[in-house]
Amino acid sequence: MSRVGTALKAQAVEEYRCLIISPSDVEDLRGEVRSAIEKWNETIGQTNGKRIGVLRWETCAPDASAPGQEIINRDRVADAQLAVAVFWTRLGNPTGEYLSGSREEIERVLANGGRVLIYLCQRPLPHDVDTDELERVRAFIEDLQARVLYQVVRSGDELRERLPLDLTQVLATGTSQPKPNTRVRRSRNTKAQKSQQRSLPGGRSTLITGVVVLLMILATMARCVYLDHRYPQAKTSAAAATRMPAR
């Protein structure tokens, strides 16, 4: 094996754990989120020594000792540094504390200092859509916009293409953020700090971040092409070294 291949294989991989959050009306989009994260791992993540592990409620072990949401909170939400939430027409079923399990999971990730990306799907609505529930979804997202990265998508394909770019931006700016209701000492930089916490689009900080992300993506693509051309075995070795065992 070449020295480059050995170095890639031995490279320490920085792993992030990402929770997929959604109500039951977007099961197909959950699959698109998984596909987008896998694509990110195989391209940008692999080249930069980073990997995103997926956390899903479906993989929780059966446990009759507690309500289902408590088990999800304990076994999945508590481990999440990132969360990707997708909504369409439903907010979800209420829990003991929140209007829905999705809302509870988002609030817990934020409270733990994690970053949350929310996508509202605006594909055609079903003929029997509950308009009251639809308004609750929109009001819920509006309430959270200042604390998350928020985007609108119109299809699963658009979500799959958009998400890797947003993940790159989030990881480029760090996964931690101030917890809700945490007081911050006032200073001359207060306005700038608040601007950086807001979702896309908006502000000079967003433009700078976008340029940084674009440069990272271009550098990643160039490096991938170079390694594939000059060291065809290196990519295979790196993938084998970073792949997690199946749950």
Short mmCIF file of C-alpha atoms in Angstrom, two decimals:
data_model
loop_
_atom_site.label_atom_id
_atom_site.label_comp_id
_atom_site.label_asym_id
_atom_site.label_seq_id
_atom_site.Cartn_x
_atom_site.Cartn_y
_atom_site.Cartn_z
CA MET A 1 0.00 0.00 0.00
CA SER A 2 1.30 3.50 -0.83
CA ARG A 3 2.28 5.95 1.88
CA VAL A 4 -0.68 8.15 0.93
CA GLY A 5 -3.07 5.22 1.26
CA THR A 6 -1.61 4.30 4.65
CA ALA A 7 -1.92 7.88 5.85
CA LEU A 8 -5.57 8.07 4.79
CA LYS A 9 -6.35 4.78 6.50
CA ALA A 10 -4.70 5.89 9.73
CA GLN A 11 -6.33 9.33 9.68
CA ALA A 12 -8.39 10.08 12.76
CA VAL A 13 -12.05 10.49 11.85
CA GLU A 14 -14.08 13.15 13.66
CA GLU A 15 -17.60 11.76 14.03
CA TYR A 16 -20.84 13.64 14.57
CA ARG A 17 -24.16 12.05 15.50
CA CYS A 18 -27.21 13.33 13.61
CA LEU A 19 -30.82 12.61 14.61
CA ILE A 20 -33.45 12.40 11.87
CA ILE A 21 -36.72 13.96 13.06
CA SER A 22 -40.08 13.89 11.29
CA PRO A 23 -43.79 13.15 11.66
CA SER A 24 -45.30 10.12 9.91
CA ASP A 25 -46.34 11.92 6.71
CA VAL A 26 -42.78 12.21 5.36
CA GLU A 27 -41.42 8.67 5.67
CA ASP A 28 -40.06 8.88 2.12
CA LEU A 29 -38.14 12.07 2.94
CA ARG A 30 -36.48 10.37 5.90
CA GLY A 31 -34.92 8.06 3.34
CA GLU A 32 -33.73 11.04 1.33
CA VAL A 33 -32.04 12.46 4.43
CA ARG A 34 -30.18 9.18 4.97
CA SER A 35 -29.09 9.13 1.32
CA ALA A 36 -27.83 12.72 1.54
CA ILE A 37 -25.82 11.98 4.68
CA GLU A 38 -24.30 8.88 3.07
CA LYS A 39 -23.34 11.00 0.06
CA TRP A 40 -21.75 13.58 2.34
CA ASN A 41 -19.74 10.91 4.17
CA GLU A 42 -18.43 9.43 0.92
CA THR A 43 -17.34 12.78 -0.55
CA ILE A 44 -16.82 15.84 1.62
CA GLY A 45 -16.62 13.99 4.93
CA GLN A 46 -14.15 11.36 3.76
CA THR A 47 -11.79 13.93 2.31
CA ASN A 48 -11.90 16.13 5.44
CA GLY A 49 -11.66 13.33 8.01
CA LYS A 50 -15.25 13.74 9.24
CA ARG A 51 -18.21 11.40 9.38
CA ILE A 52 -21.88 11.81 10.29
CA GLY A 53 -23.54 8.89 12.01
CA VAL A 54 -27.32 8.64 11.66
CA LEU A 55 -29.59 8.29 14.71
CA ARG A 56 -33.17 7.09 14.08
CA TRP A 57 -36.00 6.12 16.38
CA GLU A 58 -36.56 2.99 14.25
CA THR A 59 -33.33 1.46 15.58
CA CYS A 60 -34.24 1.80 19.28
CA ALA A 61 -34.33 -1.52 21.10
CA PRO A 62 -37.81 -2.57 22.31
CA ASP A 63 -38.34 -1.52 25.94
CA ALA A 64 -41.63 -1.80 27.81
CA SER A 65 -40.29 -0.11 30.93
CA ALA A 66 -41.05 3.44 29.75
CA PRO A 67 -43.18 5.36 27.20
CA GLY A 68 -41.87 5.31 23.66
CA GLN A 69 -40.86 8.99 23.57
CA GLU A 70 -38.84 8.63 26.77
CA ILE A 71 -36.94 5.72 25.23
CA ILE A 72 -36.21 7.76 22.09
CA ASN A 73 -35.05 10.69 24.21
CA ARG A 74 -32.76 8.47 26.26
CA ASP A 75 -31.32 6.26 23.52
CA ARG A 76 -31.18 8.62 20.55
CA VAL A 77 -31.89 12.29 21.29
CA ALA A 78 -29.41 12.52 24.17
CA ASP A 79 -26.57 11.45 21.85
CA ALA A 80 -27.34 13.88 19.02
CA GLN A 81 -25.02 16.75 18.16
CA LEU A 82 -26.99 17.52 15.01
CA ALA A 83 -30.60 17.06 13.97
CA VAL A 84 -32.29 17.19 10.59
CA ALA A 85 -36.07 17.69 10.85
CA VAL A 86 -38.47 17.45 7.92
CA PHE A 87 -42.10 18.61 7.90
CA TRP A 88 -44.91 18.72 5.35
CA THR A 89 -48.54 18.62 6.50
CA ARG A 90 -48.31 17.25 10.04
CA LEU A 91 -46.68 18.33 13.28
CA GLY A 92 -46.98 14.93 14.94
CA ASN A 93 -48.60 13.46 18.03
CA PRO A 94 -48.41 15.29 21.38
CA THR A 95 -46.28 14.05 24.26
CA GLY A 96 -46.62 14.76 27.96
CA GLU A 97 -44.70 18.05 27.68
CA TYR A 98 -44.83 19.19 24.05
CA LEU A 99 -47.27 19.61 21.16
CA SER A 100 -45.51 16.79 19.33
CA GLY A 101 -42.68 14.32 19.65
CA SER A 102 -40.84 16.13 16.87
CA ARG A 103 -41.01 19.42 18.78
CA GLU A 104 -39.76 17.72 21.92
CA GLU A 105 -36.79 16.17 20.12
CA ILE A 106 -35.84 19.49 18.52
CA GLU A 107 -36.02 21.35 21.82
CA ARG A 108 -33.90 18.72 23.57
CA VAL A 109 -31.20 18.81 20.89
CA LEU A 110 -31.09 22.62 21.10
CA ALA A 111 -31.00 22.52 24.90
CA ASN A 112 -27.98 20.19 24.73
CA GLY A 113 -26.11 22.69 22.52
CA GLY A 114 -26.73 20.89 19.22
CA ARG A 115 -27.54 22.35 15.82
CA VAL A 116 -30.86 21.76 14.07
CA LEU A 117 -31.67 21.99 10.36
CA ILE A 118 -35.38 22.20 9.53
CA TYR A 119 -36.80 21.59 6.05
CA LEU A 120 -40.39 22.39 5.13
CA CYS A 121 -41.56 20.43 2.11
CA GLN A 122 -43.86 22.40 -0.20
CA ARG A 123 -44.76 19.65 -2.65
CA PRO A 124 -48.44 19.44 -3.69
CA LEU A 125 -50.78 18.88 -0.74
CA PRO A 126 -53.07 15.82 -0.46
CA HIS A 127 -56.75 16.44 -1.16
CA ASP A 128 -57.72 15.62 2.44
CA VAL A 129 -55.11 17.85 4.11
CA ASP A 130 -56.00 19.16 7.56
CA THR A 131 -55.67 22.92 7.09
CA ASP A 132 -55.65 23.58 10.84
CA GLU A 133 -52.76 21.17 11.28
CA LEU A 134 -50.99 22.81 8.34
CA GLU A 135 -51.22 26.19 10.07
CA ARG A 136 -49.82 24.66 13.27
CA VAL A 137 -46.83 23.38 11.31
CA ARG A 138 -46.14 26.82 9.85
CA ALA A 139 -46.58 28.59 13.19
CA PHE A 140 -44.28 26.05 14.84
CA ILE A 141 -41.51 26.60 12.27
CA GLU A 142 -41.87 30.37 12.46
CA ASP A 143 -41.42 30.16 16.22
CA LEU A 144 -38.15 28.23 15.80
CA GLN A 145 -36.56 30.04 12.84
CA ALA A 146 -34.24 32.23 14.92
CA ARG A 147 -32.63 29.15 16.53
CA VAL A 148 -32.25 26.80 13.57
CA LEU A 149 -31.14 26.69 9.95
CA TYR A 150 -34.37 26.69 7.97
CA GLN A 151 -34.95 25.87 4.30
CA VAL A 152 -37.91 25.21 2.00
CA VAL A 153 -37.70 22.31 -0.46
CA ARG A 154 -40.18 21.19 -3.10
CA SER A 155 -39.24 17.56 -3.54
CA GLY A 156 -37.19 14.70 -2.17
CA ASP A 157 -34.62 15.25 -4.91
CA GLU A 158 -34.15 18.86 -3.89
CA LEU A 159 -33.77 17.85 -0.25
CA ARG A 160 -31.15 15.24 -1.14
CA GLU A 161 -29.17 17.78 -3.15
CA ARG A 162 -29.53 20.65 -0.66
CA LEU A 163 -28.72 18.86 2.59
CA PRO A 164 -25.01 18.07 1.95
CA LEU A 165 -24.34 21.77 1.34
CA ASP A 166 -26.10 22.76 4.55
CA LEU A 167 -24.32 20.07 6.57
CA THR A 168 -21.00 21.41 5.29
CA GLN A 169 -21.94 24.91 6.38
CA VAL A 170 -23.05 23.80 9.84
CA LEU A 171 -19.91 21.76 10.48
CA ALA A 172 -17.72 24.59 9.14
CA THR A 173 -19.18 26.97 11.75
CA GLY A 174 -19.25 24.48 14.64
CA THR A 175 -21.96 22.27 16.11
CA SER A 176 -22.42 24.03 19.43
CA GLN A 177 -24.65 27.03 20.01
CA PRO A 178 -26.01 28.88 23.08
CA LYS A 179 -28.78 27.02 24.88
CA PRO A 180 -32.28 28.55 24.87
CA ASN A 181 -32.89 31.10 27.65
CA THR A 182 -29.14 31.34 28.42
CA ARG A 183 -28.06 34.88 29.27
CA VAL A 184 -25.15 36.27 27.26
CA ARG A 185 -23.01 39.12 28.58
CA ARG A 186 -23.70 42.29 26.62
CA SER A 187 -20.83 43.55 24.48
CA ARG A 188 -20.16 45.43 21.27
CA ASN A 189 -20.34 42.08 19.41
CA THR A 190 -23.83 41.17 20.58
CA LYS A 191 -25.53 42.08 17.30
CA ALA A 192 -22.99 40.10 15.30
CA GLN A 193 -23.42 37.04 17.55
CA LYS A 194 -27.17 37.15 17.13
CA SER A 195 -26.82 37.51 13.38
CA GLN A 196 -24.66 34.36 13.20
CA GLN A 197 -27.28 32.34 15.08
CA ARG A 198 -30.06 33.18 12.62
CA SER A 199 -31.08 30.84 9.85
CA LEU A 200 -30.35 31.34 6.15
CA PRO A 201 -30.74 33.63 4.31
CA GLY A 202 -29.56 37.01 5.70
CA GLY A 203 -26.64 39.24 6.51
CA ARG A 204 -22.99 39.63 5.74
CA SER A 205 -22.03 36.72 8.02
CA THR A 206 -24.18 34.40 5.92
CA LEU A 207 -22.46 35.59 2.73
CA ILE A 208 -19.00 35.00 4.22
CA THR A 209 -20.01 31.58 5.50
CA GLY A 210 -21.41 30.69 2.08
CA VAL A 211 -18.13 31.63 0.40
CA VAL A 212 -16.17 29.53 2.91
CA VAL A 213 -18.45 26.55 2.34
CA LEU A 214 -18.15 26.88 -1.44
CA LEU A 215 -14.36 26.98 -1.21
CA MET A 216 -14.39 23.88 1.02
CA ILE A 217 -16.55 22.00 -1.46
CA LEU A 218 -14.36 22.99 -4.42
CA ALA A 219 -11.21 21.99 -2.54
CA THR A 220 -12.80 18.68 -1.58
CA MET A 221 -13.79 17.90 -5.16
CA ALA A 222 -10.31 18.76 -6.44
CA ARG A 223 -8.65 16.56 -3.86
CA CYS A 224 -10.99 13.64 -4.59
CA VAL A 225 -10.18 13.86 -8.32
CA TYR A 226 -6.45 14.03 -7.61
CA LEU A 227 -6.47 11.02 -5.24
CA ASP A 228 -8.67 8.93 -7.53
CA HIS A 229 -6.34 9.62 -10.43
CA ARG A 230 -3.00 9.16 -8.72
CA TYR A 231 -3.79 6.73 -5.89
CA PRO A 232 -6.76 4.58 -6.96
CA GLN A 233 -6.53 2.34 -3.86
CA ALA A 234 -6.49 5.16 -1.31
CA LYS A 235 -10.22 5.91 -1.47
CA THR A 236 -11.13 2.25 -0.93
CA SER A 237 -8.81 2.00 2.06
CA ALA A 238 -10.22 5.13 3.67
CA ALA A 239 -13.81 4.01 3.24
CA ALA A 240 -13.00 0.65 4.87
CA ALA A 241 -11.34 2.38 7.81
CA THR A 242 -14.21 4.79 8.55
CA ARG A 243 -17.24 2.56 7.97
CA MET A 244 -19.23 1.93 11.17
CA PRO A 245 -20.63 -1.50 11.95
CA ALA A 246 -24.33 -1.92 11.14
CA ARG A 247 -26.75 -1.38 14.02
#
